[in-house]
Amino acid sequence: MKKAGRPLILFVDGPNLNVLGTREPEVYGKMTLADIRREVTLAARREGAVTDFFQSNHEGEIVEKLQEARGRADGLVINPAGYTHTSVAIRDALLYAGIPAVEVHLSNPSSREPFRRTSTIEDVVVGRIAGFGGFGYVLALSALLNHLREAGGVAGR
Ligand code: DQA
């Protein structure tokens, strides 16, 4: 862990988030994933954090990334996208990682189809941010860093 230095926050995005910007922009907004990462990187710099970004359309790759994060990342911001509502494997990997996590969604799944109202990770994350488009990732970063400072997970901050 890099507790002595700047906290490392891992951002994990699930399927179809690589096509943000052109994917149902009326639901998910016009920001691309690259736009979101740029905003997050700037915010992280201001807050003294380091970022790592990962996106995959494959459940197993997300599971592997979460396993690798154990003991390496200080915090996690995750949007499992469609897997939010189905994946026991991602929930299990999150528990294995043992890292404070924030669940983020661009849209507000609770105000959409009934099948989007459940999340397999909602009870194992620190908190959830939904409905604020790409800005939700910046909010999640800020909330997570505040949580880590309060929990004493980041030395000297
Ligand atoms: C999403 C919401 C999910 O229901 C959907 O399957 C997604 C994106 C969101 O960010 O709003 O792919 O996670």
PDB file of C-alpha atoms and ligand atoms in Angstrom:
ATOM      1  CA  MET A   1       0.000   0.000   0.000  1.00  0.00           C
ATOM      2  CA  LYS A   2       1.181   3.498  -0.585  1.00  0.00           C
ATOM      3  CA  LYS A   3      -0.229   4.923   2.626  1.00  0.00           C
ATOM      4  CA  ALA A   4       2.765   7.178   3.161  1.00  0.00           C
ATOM      5  CA  GLY A   5       2.427   8.856  -0.227  1.00  0.00           C
ATOM      6  CA  ARG A   6      -0.493  10.077  -2.236  1.00  0.00           C
ATOM      7  CA  PRO A   7      -3.516   7.757  -2.191  1.00  0.00           C
ATOM      8  CA  LEU A   8      -4.032   5.626  -5.270  1.00  0.00           C
ATOM      9  CA  ILE A   9      -7.637   5.556  -6.441  1.00  0.00           C
ATOM     10  CA  LEU A  10      -8.629   2.952  -9.012  1.00  0.00           C
ATOM     11  CA  PHE A  11     -11.543   3.685 -11.370  1.00  0.00           C
ATOM     12  CA  VAL A  12     -13.235   0.611 -12.830  1.00  0.00           C
ATOM     13  CA  ASP A  13     -15.862   0.908 -15.565  1.00  0.00           C
ATOM     14  CA  GLY A  14     -17.940  -1.915 -16.931  1.00  0.00           C
ATOM     15  CA  PRO A  15     -19.485  -2.829 -20.269  1.00  0.00           C
ATOM     16  CA  ASN A  16     -20.573  -0.266 -22.853  1.00  0.00           C
ATOM     17  CA  LEU A  17     -19.000   2.616 -20.990  1.00  0.00           C
ATOM     18  CA  ASN A  18     -16.251   2.708 -23.629  1.00  0.00           C
ATOM     19  CA  VAL A  19     -18.843   4.121 -26.024  1.00  0.00           C
ATOM     20  CA  LEU A  20     -20.055   6.927 -23.786  1.00  0.00           C
ATOM     21  CA  GLY A  21     -20.738  10.093 -25.715  1.00  0.00           C
ATOM     22  CA  THR A  22     -22.531   8.273 -28.526  1.00  0.00           C
ATOM     23  CA  ARG A  23     -24.395   5.711 -26.374  1.00  0.00           C
ATOM     24  CA  GLU A  24     -27.905   6.971 -25.566  1.00  0.00           C
ATOM     25  CA  PRO A  25     -26.633  10.505 -24.883  1.00  0.00           C
ATOM     26  CA  GLU A  26     -30.093  11.510 -23.617  1.00  0.00           C
ATOM     27  CA  VAL A  27     -29.585   9.018 -20.775  1.00  0.00           C
ATOM     28  CA  TYR A  28     -25.827   9.019 -20.208  1.00  0.00           C
ATOM     29  CA  GLY A  29     -24.807  12.460 -21.461  1.00  0.00           C
ATOM     30  CA  LYS A  30     -22.394  13.598 -24.129  1.00  0.00           C
ATOM     31  CA  MET A  31     -19.154  13.211 -22.195  1.00  0.00           C
ATOM     32  CA  THR A  32     -16.896  10.429 -23.435  1.00  0.00           C
ATOM     33  CA  LEU A  33     -15.010   8.207 -21.018  1.00  0.00           C
ATOM     34  CA  ALA A  34     -11.851  10.109 -22.008  1.00  0.00           C
ATOM     35  CA  ASP A  35     -13.589  13.404 -21.079  1.00  0.00           C
ATOM     36  CA  ILE A  36     -14.564  11.981 -17.696  1.00  0.00           C
ATOM     37  CA  ARG A  37     -11.057  10.690 -17.037  1.00  0.00           C
ATOM     38  CA  ARG A  38      -9.611  14.093 -17.896  1.00  0.00           C
ATOM     39  CA  GLU A  39     -11.911  15.807 -15.357  1.00  0.00           C
ATOM     40  CA  VAL A  40     -11.125  13.150 -12.731  1.00  0.00           C
ATOM     41  CA  THR A  41      -7.382  13.471 -13.315  1.00  0.00           C
ATOM     42  CA  LEU A  42      -7.541  17.246 -12.818  1.00  0.00           C
ATOM     43  CA  ALA A  43      -9.600  16.843  -9.645  1.00  0.00           C
ATOM     44  CA  ALA A  44      -7.236  14.170  -8.326  1.00  0.00           C
ATOM     45  CA  ARG A  45      -4.272  16.434  -8.925  1.00  0.00           C
ATOM     46  CA  ARG A  46      -5.964  19.201  -6.941  1.00  0.00           C
ATOM     47  CA  GLU A  47      -6.703  16.761  -4.113  1.00  0.00           C
ATOM     48  CA  GLY A  48      -3.253  15.160  -4.080  1.00  0.00           C
ATOM     49  CA  ALA A  49      -4.348  11.726  -5.251  1.00  0.00           C
ATOM     50  CA  VAL A  50      -3.077   9.390  -7.973  1.00  0.00           C
ATOM     51  CA  THR A  51      -5.490   7.698 -10.379  1.00  0.00           C
ATOM     52  CA  ASP A  52      -5.559   4.446 -12.300  1.00  0.00           C
ATOM     53  CA  PHE A  53      -8.271   3.765 -14.876  1.00  0.00           C
ATOM     54  CA  PHE A  54      -9.664   0.506 -16.199  1.00  0.00           C
ATOM     55  CA  GLN A  55     -12.609  -0.292 -18.453  1.00  0.00           C
ATOM     56  CA  SER A  56     -13.697  -3.673 -19.741  1.00  0.00           C
ATOM     57  CA  ASN A  57     -16.689  -5.190 -21.449  1.00  0.00           C
ATOM     58  CA  HIS A  58     -15.825  -8.555 -19.881  1.00  0.00           C
ATOM     59  CA  GLU A  59     -16.914  -9.611 -16.401  1.00  0.00           C
ATOM     60  CA  GLY A  60     -13.856 -11.838 -15.817  1.00  0.00           C
ATOM     61  CA  GLU A  61     -11.446  -9.025 -16.654  1.00  0.00           C
ATOM     62  CA  ILE A  62     -13.161  -6.793 -14.128  1.00  0.00           C
ATOM     63  CA  VAL A  63     -12.922  -9.559 -11.532  1.00  0.00           C
ATOM     64  CA  GLU A  64      -9.183  -9.919 -12.230  1.00  0.00           C
ATOM     65  CA  LYS A  65      -8.605  -6.178 -11.972  1.00  0.00           C
ATOM     66  CA  LEU A  66     -10.367  -6.085  -8.605  1.00  0.00           C
ATOM     67  CA  GLN A  67      -8.311  -9.035  -7.354  1.00  0.00           C
ATOM     68  CA  GLU A  68      -5.091  -7.264  -8.380  1.00  0.00           C
ATOM     69  CA  ALA A  69      -6.179  -4.109  -6.562  1.00  0.00           C
ATOM     70  CA  ARG A  70      -6.040  -5.854  -3.178  1.00  0.00           C
ATOM     71  CA  GLY A  71      -3.195  -4.357  -1.152  1.00  0.00           C
ATOM     72  CA  ARG A  72      -2.357  -1.983  -3.998  1.00  0.00           C
ATOM     73  CA  ALA A  73      -5.079   0.637  -4.303  1.00  0.00           C
ATOM     74  CA  ASP A  74      -6.296   2.780  -1.401  1.00  0.00           C
ATOM     75  CA  GLY A  75      -9.761   3.317  -2.811  1.00  0.00           C
ATOM     76  CA  LEU A  76     -11.996   2.300  -5.651  1.00  0.00           C
ATOM     77  CA  VAL A  77     -14.633   4.061  -7.741  1.00  0.00           C
ATOM     78  CA  ILE A  78     -16.661   1.515  -9.662  1.00  0.00           C
ATOM     79  CA  ASN A  79     -19.418   1.686 -12.247  1.00  0.00           C
ATOM     80  CA  PRO A  80     -20.186  -1.959 -13.054  1.00  0.00           C
ATOM     81  CA  ALA A  81     -22.704  -0.743 -15.662  1.00  0.00           C
ATOM     82  CA  GLY A  82     -24.989  -3.609 -16.760  1.00  0.00           C
ATOM     83  CA  TYR A  83     -23.201  -5.993 -14.382  1.00  0.00           C
ATOM     84  CA  THR A  84     -24.422  -3.865 -11.476  1.00  0.00           C
ATOM     85  CA  HIS A  85     -27.716  -5.699 -11.605  1.00  0.00           C
ATOM     86  CA  THR A  86     -26.461  -9.241 -12.195  1.00  0.00           C
ATOM     87  CA  SER A  87     -22.904  -9.919 -11.107  1.00  0.00           C
ATOM     88  CA  VAL A  88     -22.264 -11.960  -8.000  1.00  0.00           C
ATOM     89  CA  ALA A  89     -18.681 -12.442  -9.263  1.00  0.00           C
ATOM     90  CA  ILE A  90     -17.955  -8.699  -9.184  1.00  0.00           C
ATOM     91  CA  ARG A  91     -19.449  -8.435  -5.709  1.00  0.00           C
ATOM     92  CA  ASP A  92     -17.256 -11.334  -4.529  1.00  0.00           C
ATOM     93  CA  ALA A  93     -14.150  -9.771  -6.089  1.00  0.00           C
ATOM     94  CA  LEU A  94     -14.941  -6.454  -4.414  1.00  0.00           C
ATOM     95  CA  LEU A  95     -15.130  -8.208  -1.064  1.00  0.00           C
ATOM     96  CA  TYR A  96     -11.814  -9.933  -1.787  1.00  0.00           C
ATOM     97  CA  ALA A  97     -10.183  -6.610  -2.739  1.00  0.00           C
ATOM     98  CA  GLY A  98     -11.145  -5.261   0.673  1.00  0.00           C
ATOM     99  CA  ILE A  99     -10.801  -1.655  -0.455  1.00  0.00           C
ATOM    100  CA  PRO A 100     -13.215   1.178   0.382  1.00  0.00           C
ATOM    101  CA  ALA A 101     -15.349   1.661  -2.714  1.00  0.00           C
ATOM    102  CA  VAL A 102     -17.872   4.124  -4.093  1.00  0.00           C
ATOM    103  CA  GLU A 103     -20.479   2.933  -6.610  1.00  0.00           C
ATOM    104  CA  VAL A 104     -21.177   5.465  -9.334  1.00  0.00           C
ATOM    105  CA  HIS A 105     -23.772   5.631 -12.094  1.00  0.00           C
ATOM    106  CA  LEU A 106     -24.205   8.299 -14.734  1.00  0.00           C
ATOM    107  CA  SER A 107     -27.969   7.860 -14.807  1.00  0.00           C
ATOM    108  CA  ASN A 108     -30.178   7.278 -11.799  1.00  0.00           C
ATOM    109  CA  PRO A 109     -30.966   3.570 -12.118  1.00  0.00           C
ATOM    110  CA  SER A 110     -33.671   3.838  -9.441  1.00  0.00           C
ATOM    111  CA  SER A 111     -35.775   6.033 -11.697  1.00  0.00           C
ATOM    112  CA  ARG A 112     -35.533   3.674 -14.675  1.00  0.00           C
ATOM    113  CA  GLU A 113     -36.687   0.117 -15.443  1.00  0.00           C
ATOM    114  CA  PRO A 114     -37.385  -2.086 -12.409  1.00  0.00           C
ATOM    115  CA  PHE A 115     -34.482  -4.448 -13.215  1.00  0.00           C
ATOM    116  CA  ARG A 116     -32.056  -1.559 -12.668  1.00  0.00           C
ATOM    117  CA  ARG A 117     -33.250  -0.997  -9.104  1.00  0.00           C
ATOM    118  CA  THR A 118     -31.092  -3.713  -7.603  1.00  0.00           C
ATOM    119  CA  SER A 119     -27.339  -3.671  -7.262  1.00  0.00           C
ATOM    120  CA  THR A 120     -25.242  -6.651  -6.208  1.00  0.00           C
ATOM    121  CA  ILE A 121     -22.723  -4.302  -4.576  1.00  0.00           C
ATOM    122  CA  GLU A 122     -24.886  -1.630  -2.957  1.00  0.00           C
ATOM    123  CA  ASP A 123     -24.449  -3.040   0.556  1.00  0.00           C
ATOM    124  CA  VAL A 124     -20.692  -3.548   0.341  1.00  0.00           C
ATOM    125  CA  VAL A 125     -19.687  -0.064  -0.838  1.00  0.00           C
ATOM    126  CA  VAL A 126     -19.128   2.988   1.334  1.00  0.00           C
ATOM    127  CA  GLY A 127     -21.712   4.920  -0.657  1.00  0.00           C
ATOM    128  CA  ARG A 128     -23.361   5.480  -4.012  1.00  0.00           C
ATOM    129  CA  ILE A 129     -23.596   8.434  -6.396  1.00  0.00           C
ATOM    130  CA  ALA A 130     -26.081   8.331  -9.267  1.00  0.00           C
ATOM    131  CA  GLY A 131     -27.813  10.660 -11.674  1.00  0.00           C
ATOM    132  CA  PHE A 132     -25.178  13.366 -12.142  1.00  0.00           C
ATOM    133  CA  GLY A 133     -23.620  12.173 -15.403  1.00  0.00           C
ATOM    134  CA  GLY A 134     -19.854  12.244 -15.726  1.00  0.00           C
ATOM    135  CA  PHE A 135     -19.588  14.740 -12.873  1.00  0.00           C
ATOM    136  CA  GLY A 136     -20.590  11.877 -10.585  1.00  0.00           C
ATOM    137  CA  TYR A 137     -17.076  10.455 -10.944  1.00  0.00           C
ATOM    138  CA  VAL A 138     -15.550  13.685  -9.607  1.00  0.00           C
ATOM    139  CA  LEU A 139     -18.076  13.664  -6.770  1.00  0.00           C
ATOM    140  CA  ALA A 140     -17.207  10.037  -6.042  1.00  0.00           C
ATOM    141  CA  LEU A 141     -13.493  10.814  -5.933  1.00  0.00           C
ATOM    142  CA  SER A 142     -14.022  13.686  -3.542  1.00  0.00           C
ATOM    143  CA  ALA A 143     -16.334  11.676  -1.291  1.00  0.00           C
ATOM    144  CA  LEU A 144     -13.970   8.718  -1.255  1.00  0.00           C
ATOM    145  CA  LEU A 145     -10.907  10.818  -0.394  1.00  0.00           C
ATOM    146  CA  ASN A 146     -12.845  12.464   2.416  1.00  0.00           C
ATOM    147  CA  HIS A 147     -13.870   9.041   3.683  1.00  0.00           C
ATOM    148  CA  LEU A 148     -10.271   7.782   3.574  1.00  0.00           C
ATOM    149  CA  ARG A 149      -9.016  10.826   5.479  1.00  0.00           C
ATOM    150  CA  GLU A 150     -11.707  10.422   8.131  1.00  0.00           C
ATOM    151  CA  ALA A 151     -11.055   6.701   8.404  1.00  0.00           C
ATOM    152  CA  GLY A 152      -7.339   7.421   8.766  1.00  0.00           C
ATOM    153  CA  GLY A 153      -6.571   5.366   5.667  1.00  0.00           C
ATOM    154  CA  VAL A 154      -4.314   8.025   4.220  1.00  0.00           C
ATOM    155  CA  ALA A 155      -1.362   9.074   6.314  1.00  0.00           C
ATOM    156  CA  GLY A 156      -0.966  12.779   6.996  1.00  0.00           C
ATOM    157  CA  ARG A 157      -4.084  13.923   5.195  1.00  0.00           C
TER     158      ARG A 157
HETATM  159  C1  DQA B   1     -25.229   2.619 -15.604  1.00  0.00           C
HETATM  160  C2  DQA B   1     -26.658   2.147 -15.318  1.00  0.00           C
HETATM  161  C3  DQA B   1     -26.839   0.696 -15.701  1.00  0.00           C
HETATM  162  O1  DQA B   1     -28.166   0.290 -15.426  1.00  0.00           O
HETATM  163  C4  DQA B   1     -26.569   0.502 -17.172  1.00  0.00           C
HETATM  164  O2  DQA B   1     -26.666  -0.858 -17.513  1.00  0.00           O
HETATM  165  C5  DQA B   1     -25.263   1.063 -17.591  1.00  0.00           C
HETATM  166  C6  DQA B   1     -24.823   2.340 -17.038  1.00  0.00           C
HETATM  167  C7  DQA B   1     -25.057   4.123 -15.363  1.00  0.00           C
HETATM  168  O3  DQA B   1     -23.908   4.542 -15.250  1.00  0.00           O
HETATM  169  O4  DQA B   1     -26.031   4.869 -15.333  1.00  0.00           O
HETATM  170  O5  DQA B   1     -24.586   0.515 -18.462  1.00  0.00           O
HETATM  171  O6  DQA B   1     -24.358   1.933 -14.716  1.00  0.00           O
END
